[in-house]
Short mmCIF file of C-alpha atoms in Angstrom, two decimals:
data_model
loop_
_atom_site.label_atom_id
_atom_site.label_comp_id
_atom_site.label_asym_id
_atom_site.label_seq_id
_atom_site.Cartn_x
_atom_site.Cartn_y
_atom_site.Cartn_z
CA MET C 23 -87.50 66.30 20.63
CA LYS C 24 -87.91 68.25 17.57
CA LYS C 25 -85.26 68.12 14.62
CA SER C 26 -84.28 71.62 14.58
CA GLN C 27 -83.54 71.48 18.02
CA ARG C 28 -81.65 68.65 16.89
CA ILE C 29 -80.21 70.36 14.85
CA LYS C 30 -79.91 73.83 16.71
CA THR C 31 -77.77 71.25 19.25
CA ILE C 32 -74.82 70.32 17.35
CA VAL C 33 -75.25 74.12 15.78
CA ASP C 34 -74.12 75.56 19.54
CA ILE C 35 -71.23 72.88 19.95
CA LYS C 36 -69.71 73.36 16.44
CA ALA C 37 -70.33 77.18 16.95
CA THR C 38 -68.35 76.76 20.51
CA GLN C 39 -65.29 74.26 18.61
CA GLU C 40 -65.15 77.21 16.16
CA LYS C 41 -65.19 79.95 18.96
CA ASN C 42 -62.03 77.90 19.91
CA ALA C 43 -60.98 77.79 17.25
CA LEU C 44 -61.15 81.57 16.78
CA GLU C 45 -59.35 82.05 19.85
CA VAL C 46 -56.45 79.95 19.02
CA GLN C 47 -55.71 81.15 15.80
CA GLY C 48 -55.87 84.70 16.67
CA ALA C 49 -53.21 83.39 20.00
CA VAL C 50 -51.16 81.98 17.29
CA GLN C 51 -50.88 85.30 15.22
CA ARG C 52 -50.09 87.89 18.69
CA LYS C 53 -47.76 84.63 18.44
CA LEU C 54 -46.32 85.85 14.76
CA LEU C 55 -46.71 89.72 15.67
CA ALA C 56 -44.48 89.42 18.62
CA MET C 57 -40.97 87.26 16.45
CA GLN C 58 -41.77 89.85 13.93
CA THR C 59 -41.22 92.31 15.84
CA GLN C 60 -37.98 90.33 18.01
CA VAL C 61 -36.71 89.66 14.57
CA ASP C 62 -37.14 93.08 13.73
CA GLY C 63 -35.42 93.87 16.45
CA LEU C 64 -33.01 92.04 15.81
CA LYS C 65 -31.54 93.32 11.70
CA ASN C 66 -32.80 97.06 13.19
CA TYR C 67 -29.52 96.38 16.08
CA ARG C 68 -27.58 94.49 13.05
CA GLN C 69 -27.77 96.91 11.51
CA GLU C 70 -26.30 99.37 13.66
CA TYR C 71 -23.17 97.21 14.44
CA GLN C 72 -22.55 97.04 10.89
CA ASP C 73 -22.84 100.64 10.73
CA ARG C 74 -20.25 101.39 14.00
CA PHE C 75 -18.73 98.13 12.57
CA ASP C 76 -17.83 100.63 8.81
CA LEU C 77 -17.25 104.03 10.98
CA LEU C 78 -14.22 102.26 12.86
CA GLY C 79 -13.12 100.67 9.34
CA ARG C 80 -12.96 104.25 7.33
CA LYS C 81 -10.98 105.01 11.11
CA GLY C 82 -9.18 103.00 11.36
CA VAL C 83 -8.77 100.70 14.23
CA ASN C 84 -6.01 97.73 14.98
CA ILE C 85 -7.41 94.14 13.77
CA ALA C 86 -8.61 92.43 16.19
CA ARG C 87 -12.32 95.07 17.21
CA LEU C 88 -11.52 94.67 13.31
CA LEU C 89 -12.69 91.27 13.84
CA GLU C 90 -14.45 91.30 16.95
CA PHE C 91 -17.09 92.89 15.54
CA ARG C 92 -16.86 91.21 12.81
CA SER C 93 -17.39 87.69 14.00
CA PHE C 94 -20.13 89.47 16.17
CA ILE C 95 -22.17 90.39 13.26
CA ASP C 96 -21.94 86.76 11.83
CA LYS C 97 -23.13 85.39 15.34
CA LEU C 98 -26.09 87.93 14.66
CA ASP C 99 -26.72 86.92 10.54
CA LYS C 100 -26.72 83.11 12.59
CA ALA C 101 -29.43 84.31 15.45
CA ILE C 102 -31.60 86.57 12.50
CA ILE C 103 -31.85 83.24 10.14
CA GLY C 104 -33.20 80.92 13.67
CA GLN C 105 -35.60 83.80 14.02
CA GLU C 106 -36.61 84.01 10.52
CA GLN C 107 -37.06 80.14 10.16
CA VAL C 108 -38.97 80.78 13.64
CA LEU C 109 -40.95 83.44 12.43
CA SER C 110 -41.89 81.07 9.50
CA SER C 111 -42.36 77.51 11.40
CA ILE C 112 -45.33 80.00 12.74
CA ALA C 113 -46.73 81.59 10.82
CA ALA C 114 -47.63 78.00 8.30
CA ASP C 115 -49.31 77.22 12.26
CA LEU C 116 -51.64 79.99 11.36
CA MET C 117 -52.67 79.00 8.31
CA ALA C 118 -53.09 75.24 9.61
CA LYS C 119 -55.16 77.03 12.25
CA ARG C 120 -56.97 79.46 10.05
CA LYS C 121 -57.81 76.63 7.63
CA VAL C 122 -59.20 75.31 10.51
CA TRP C 123 -61.14 77.64 11.78
CA GLU C 124 -62.54 78.07 8.79
CA GLY C 125 -63.79 74.26 7.81
CA LEU C 126 -65.47 74.51 11.54
CA HIS C 127 -67.11 78.67 10.36
CA HIS C 128 -68.47 76.52 6.94
CA LYS C 129 -69.45 73.43 8.81
CA THR C 130 -71.69 75.89 11.26
CA GLN C 131 -72.82 77.94 8.53
CA SER C 132 -73.66 75.04 6.73
CA LEU C 133 -75.75 73.11 10.26
CA GLN C 134 -77.22 77.18 10.20
CA LYS C 135 -79.07 76.48 7.34
CA VAL C 136 -80.20 73.48 7.49
CA CYS C 137 -81.46 74.16 10.88
CA ASP C 138 -83.08 76.76 9.74
CA SER C 139 -85.07 74.59 7.11
CA ALA C 140 -86.01 72.16 9.16
CA LEU C 141 -87.02 75.37 11.71
CA VAL C 142 -89.40 76.95 8.76
CA ALA C 143 -90.90 72.92 7.62
CA GLU C 144 -91.76 72.36 11.17
CA MET C 145 -93.40 76.11 11.80
CA LYS C 146 -95.40 75.29 8.36
CA GLN C 147 -96.83 71.41 9.41
CA GLU C 148 -97.10 73.59 13.01
CA ALA C 149 -99.93 76.22 10.85
CA LYS C 150 -101.20 73.51 8.51
CA ARG C 151 -102.16 71.60 12.21
CA GLU C 152 -103.50 74.25 13.57
CA GLN C 153 -105.43 75.23 10.66
CA LEU C 154 -106.95 71.65 10.13
CA GLU C 155 -107.98 71.76 13.46
CA GLN C 156 -109.81 75.24 13.18
CA ASP C 157 -111.37 72.99 9.66
CA GLU C 158 -112.78 70.68 12.55
CA ARG C 159 -113.78 72.45 15.14
CA ALA C 160 -115.74 74.88 12.57
CA SER C 161 -116.97 71.56 10.48
CA ARG C 162 -118.05 70.56 13.71
CA ILE C 163 -120.35 73.60 14.62
CA GLY C 164 -121.58 73.84 11.37
CA ARG C 165 -123.30 69.97 11.96
CA ASN C 166 -124.32 71.35 15.52
CA ASN C 167 -125.94 74.54 14.19
CA SER C 168 -127.20 72.84 11.71
CA GLY C 169 -128.49 69.15 13.67
CA GLY C 170 -130.46 71.95 16.20
CA THR C 171 -132.70 73.71 13.24
CA GLY C 172 -133.22 71.07 11.58
CA ASN C 173 -135.26 68.95 14.36
CA ALA C 174 -137.37 71.94 16.03
#
């Protein structure tokens, strides 16, 4: 097996690993977007609840109802903080997956360049070998022709 073929096998393996890493990165990206949407939804819901709380406070409502609203808003705040921590964790995971993919991508590109160089070198060597064979054939034909005419 030629050197370029051996390297091509490795390039193919690395390209498959790179593709798989990109798919994993895409899955994490989708997870991040879904979590961001969830956090945004919670924040919007919290703002709507805060607006109702403010309206009730201006209208004058009993203290028990205001405390109930305040308690629920506090629970929403805690849920938002928890979801933002999960969001940060997913974002960190995405960065890690991106670095893995980038490393595999650079490795694949480097190996592809080595493979291309080996292929070029093999093609040059093959062309040189063919040229030598043609020169040798031409030399034999020339010797046969000159040897045959000298005896007649």
